[in-house]
Amino acid sequence: MSVMIKSAPEAAPEAATDDRPTVLETRGLTKAFGGLVAVNNASLLFRERQTHAIIGPNGAGKSTFVHLLTGHLSPSGGQVLFMGADITHQPAHKVARLGIGRSYQKTNVFPSFTCFENCRLAAQSRLSTSMRFLRPAKAYRETNDLADWALDLCGLKLRRDRIAASMSYGEQRQLEIGMVLATGPKVLVLDEPLAGMGKEESEMMVGLLKELGTRFPLILIEHDMDAVFSLAEVLTVMVNGTVIESGPVEAIRASQAVQDAYLGDGAEAY
Amino acid sequence: MDFWFSLIQILNGVQYGLLLFLVASGLTLIFGIMGIINLAHGSFYMLGAYLAYWLAAKTGSLTMAVALSLPIAALVGYVIESLLVRTLYRRDHLDQVLLTYGLILIFNESQRMLWGSDVHGVQVPALLDWSIRLNETLSYPVYRLAVSGVCAVLAVGMWVVIQRTRFGMWVRAGASNREMVAALGIDVKLLFGVVFAAGAALAGLSGAIAAPMNSVYPGMGESVLIICFVVVVIGGVGSIKGAFLGALLIGLADTFGKVFVPDFASFTVYAVMAAVLLWKPRGLFA
Amino acid sequence: MTDRLPRPLALLLLALLAVLVLYPLFGPMLFPEKHTFLLQKLTGIMILAILAMSLDLLVGVAGLVSLGHAAFFGLGGYMLAILSPQYDAANIWVVLPLALLAVAGAAALVGFLSIRTSGIYFIMVTLAFGQMGFYLFNDTKLAGGSDGAYIMVKPAVEIAGYALVKLGSKQSFYYVVLGLFVGVYFFFRMLLASPFGRVVRAIGVNENRVRGLGFNPALYKLVAFTIGGTVAGLSGFLAATQYGFVNPSMLSWHHSGEALVMVILGGMGTLFGPVLGAFVFELARLGFESMTEHWLALMGAMVIAIVLLLPKGLAGLLLQVFGDPEPKAEEEE
């Protein structure tokens, strides 16, 4: 397999045609576990109000990349820049506070909390600190408003007081995103938001993601090619830890390297 | 401090460390392979010690008593594993802590019913009941050397079994990755039963051979248990190598602590543990 | 899990509380011979219920399974013994804050070291630190060594020389403990409903997710551990006041184990459950003790039976009977 490494350290290919400001950037980002290089020298740009999908076969290093981006893992080399500031070795909770909101591949809501309580907890991260012991959490108006706003946006307004565990899988995935929204993020990093969903649930989620794409820069890890092509403006393809292509969706779709390496077996329809 | 005195302390520390290793290795393997935190492990040590005391009095021979207490401890371990511990594999640590805590209460009370609350001494066998003279004032009891020897032989034996046999391969596979055991098509029930029984047997044997040095008394199992927890935490849960080094470290720290800071002797081992945890929160070899 | 209990359950608990409030009035009529004994027993149980609630904050809420909690209980008691003048009454306004401060400091230190670890390490490490505390008082001459120490005169609760209550009076002390017991319960309820409590509750379910939302779990766990330890210290202080005596076994890991059993027996994470657990556990002990001298074996069997038959504790049972308003937390990976 001839893989062409096109990730130049400075600028991604679409830089010339896109003048929206850069929100998040990685420079030569690398993570090695012992001898295994999970992410190799990845340099990517993520822009304001742009939906950027990262695709690649299982084990391509996408999830590791997300962990590096959000501080859940510390990289072995390279940098992560958020609004121009170096956040490379910041711990996950600080990264989240800076405004990089992240959802998880596996549903990670708090099952015994109601929808609202889940979002309210997330919204508490907007308080300067949650080391507040006296007043009940429900008495913080701004937190409540933010939680309700997030519930509304993720389409769970009518499920407000349902216990998370009693909801359908698709609704729990929505709530997962609602929680990210409630943290008041500046950029959304969504790790396989469509994983495990039925057709109807998927369509609903794609609609939600489209809506979010108009408000936030969206970084999307996804396997569902239909969804990716209907949502993303920019596409990055990773194989074996390496970014083999990154650019506007149309260009990537035409790329021979990508066809060979990835799209060839998984997405004949394209 | 003069040479012979230091030598005695080092020998004592190593001897204590080796003994701790025999108990702690079972504890660490039972957790590493079976995922069980077994508070009742020290009770097998106590069981061994009381069996040695009781059987030595009955048979007149400590060797015989030790030889008998080993299979008895193994059997008791096997029965407890198959009756109670087996129900805990899918439960969380909290349930394991509680159930094995309940077992301790039953063990302790059974001990009181069978043998009373007195402290008993156990006679060193005549063959080993002499000392090596070091200088005018100091001598070293041969029995302690023999205990060190037995422990060392057992430690080497354990190493051979774990490194060189098929069963040992299972054990290693289980300790490094518990899911792997089932995937390899190993008879998990058998493996767990044997590991638990072997751990119980080693603890029982340690208690039996230590009995002539330390005497037997109610609650003795728990003091050993807690020191062994310290050993396991220092070494890294599931690591035999860690348990070995941890045991020697604690053996020496305890012995020298008693010499240098007698008022805070019991403290030294915990201070060592705190230091190791500050440095490596998951132990030396996790 | 919301902060509300189902109404019938709340009423039942209130009724039980009313029994406690009224007991000193009807006790002498019902149990003319055993009244004083029962009054003291109930006082002791309420003190242990405070201990159980404080452990529930760690085990049931924050997911921190501590097996060294009694160390803080014992330390609270020892602080009273150490700070009390030999033949005089200590001033409660001085000794109580000092004792709690000392316990809080110890809990923060132990917490700082232990919270770096998790799961089984946390269990073992707290056990080891607990034993360290035990040996501190057992092996050194700090306060009577293994024999323990007496508090000859109970602390004085005075304002401007006027005695508010006499702790020496068994009935007054009963009401003081009852008041603190109820106060601690509502203190924890307040805590659990606060932003802090919500974060800690979430950490107990899924620590990593809480981190991803922007909270530093280590910090919240440390504060929870310190608060739990300090309240345990309060309960130890009360125990020392009641018995006028402290000894190292207050700190022993058996005592930690018993507190843990109370929490589990009652139903962890529910706060009222561990309180019930303390009552049932102590009354069972009383019953077993009167049956056989080998009552510890029966306690052991009871503990094993609880683990096997009642994994959600009495509270789980009650919430089921009285209609839990919401399903319980599901098992997390």
Tab-separated table of N, CA, C and O in Angstrom, chain B residues 230 234 250 264 266-278, chain C residues 129 132:
chain	number	residue	atom	x	y	z
B	230	VAL	N	0.369	-4.337	52.920
B	230	VAL	CA	1.403	-3.335	52.682
B	230	VAL	C	2.399	-3.861	51.644
B	230	VAL	O	2.777	-3.163	50.695
B	234	ILE	N	3.007	-2.247	47.975
B	234	ILE	CA	4.338	-1.778	47.583
B	234	ILE	C	4.789	-2.459	46.293
B	234	ILE	O	5.298	-1.828	45.377
B	250	ILE	N	9.985	-4.800	53.466
B	250	ILE	CA	9.241	-4.641	54.707
B	250	ILE	C	9.897	-5.428	55.836
B	250	ILE	O	9.994	-4.952	56.976
B	264	PHE	N	8.655	3.675	67.575
B	264	PHE	CA	7.822	3.822	66.384
B	264	PHE	C	7.999	2.648	65.425
B	264	PHE	O	7.822	2.792	64.233
B	266	SER	N	6.356	-0.060	64.736
B	266	SER	CA	5.241	-0.488	63.891
B	266	SER	C	4.962	0.541	62.798
B	266	SER	O	4.280	0.275	61.825
B	267	PHE	N	5.511	1.709	63.006
B	267	PHE	CA	5.304	2.812	62.085
B	267	PHE	C	6.129	2.698	60.819
B	267	PHE	O	5.705	3.120	59.754
B	268	THR	N	7.324	2.143	60.978
B	268	THR	CA	8.285	2.211	59.870
B	268	THR	C	7.722	1.608	58.597
B	268	THR	O	7.865	2.172	57.522
B	269	VAL	N	7.046	0.443	58.719
B	269	VAL	CA	6.566	-0.198	57.501
B	269	VAL	C	5.555	0.692	56.782
B	269	VAL	O	5.541	0.759	55.552
B	270	TYR	N	4.728	1.400	57.563
B	270	TYR	CA	3.730	2.253	56.917
B	270	TYR	C	4.382	3.481	56.303
B	270	TYR	O	3.933	3.994	55.280
B	271	ALA	N	5.432	3.935	56.950
B	271	ALA	CA	6.167	5.069	56.386
B	271	ALA	C	6.784	4.651	55.052
B	271	ALA	O	6.727	5.409	54.068
B	272	VAL	N	7.333	3.437	54.995
B	272	VAL	CA	7.898	2.940	53.743
B	272	VAL	C	6.804	2.888	52.676
B	272	VAL	O	6.983	3.325	51.537
B	273	MET	N	5.645	2.375	53.090
B	273	MET	CA	4.543	2.271	52.132
B	273	MET	C	4.141	3.652	51.599
B	273	MET	O	3.968	3.843	50.390
B	274	ALA	N	4.001	4.613	52.516
B	274	ALA	CA	3.601	5.954	52.092
B	274	ALA	C	4.619	6.522	51.115
B	274	ALA	O	4.259	7.130	50.102
B	275	ALA	N	5.896	6.298	51.397
B	275	ALA	CA	6.942	6.819	50.514
B	275	ALA	C	6.836	6.193	49.130
B	275	ALA	O	6.896	6.890	48.106
B	276	VAL	N	6.654	4.867	49.098
B	276	VAL	CA	6.552	4.199	47.799
B	276	VAL	C	5.334	4.715	47.026
B	276	VAL	O	5.394	4.954	45.820
B	277	LEU	N	4.219	4.912	47.747
B	277	LEU	CA	3.002	5.345	47.062
B	277	LEU	C	3.123	6.762	46.519
B	277	LEU	O	2.568	7.090	45.474
B	278	LEU	N	3.856	7.603	47.248
B	278	LEU	CA	4.060	8.958	46.751
B	278	LEU	C	4.824	8.906	45.439
B	278	LEU	O	4.585	9.671	44.512
C	129	PHE	N	-3.175	2.752	56.471
C	129	PHE	CA	-3.073	4.014	57.218
C	129	PHE	C	-3.874	3.942	58.517
C	129	PHE	O	-3.460	4.486	59.543
C	132	MET	N	-1.826	2.272	60.924
C	132	MET	CA	-0.762	3.175	61.348
C	132	MET	C	-1.253	4.028	62.509
C	132	MET	O	-0.558	4.206	63.512
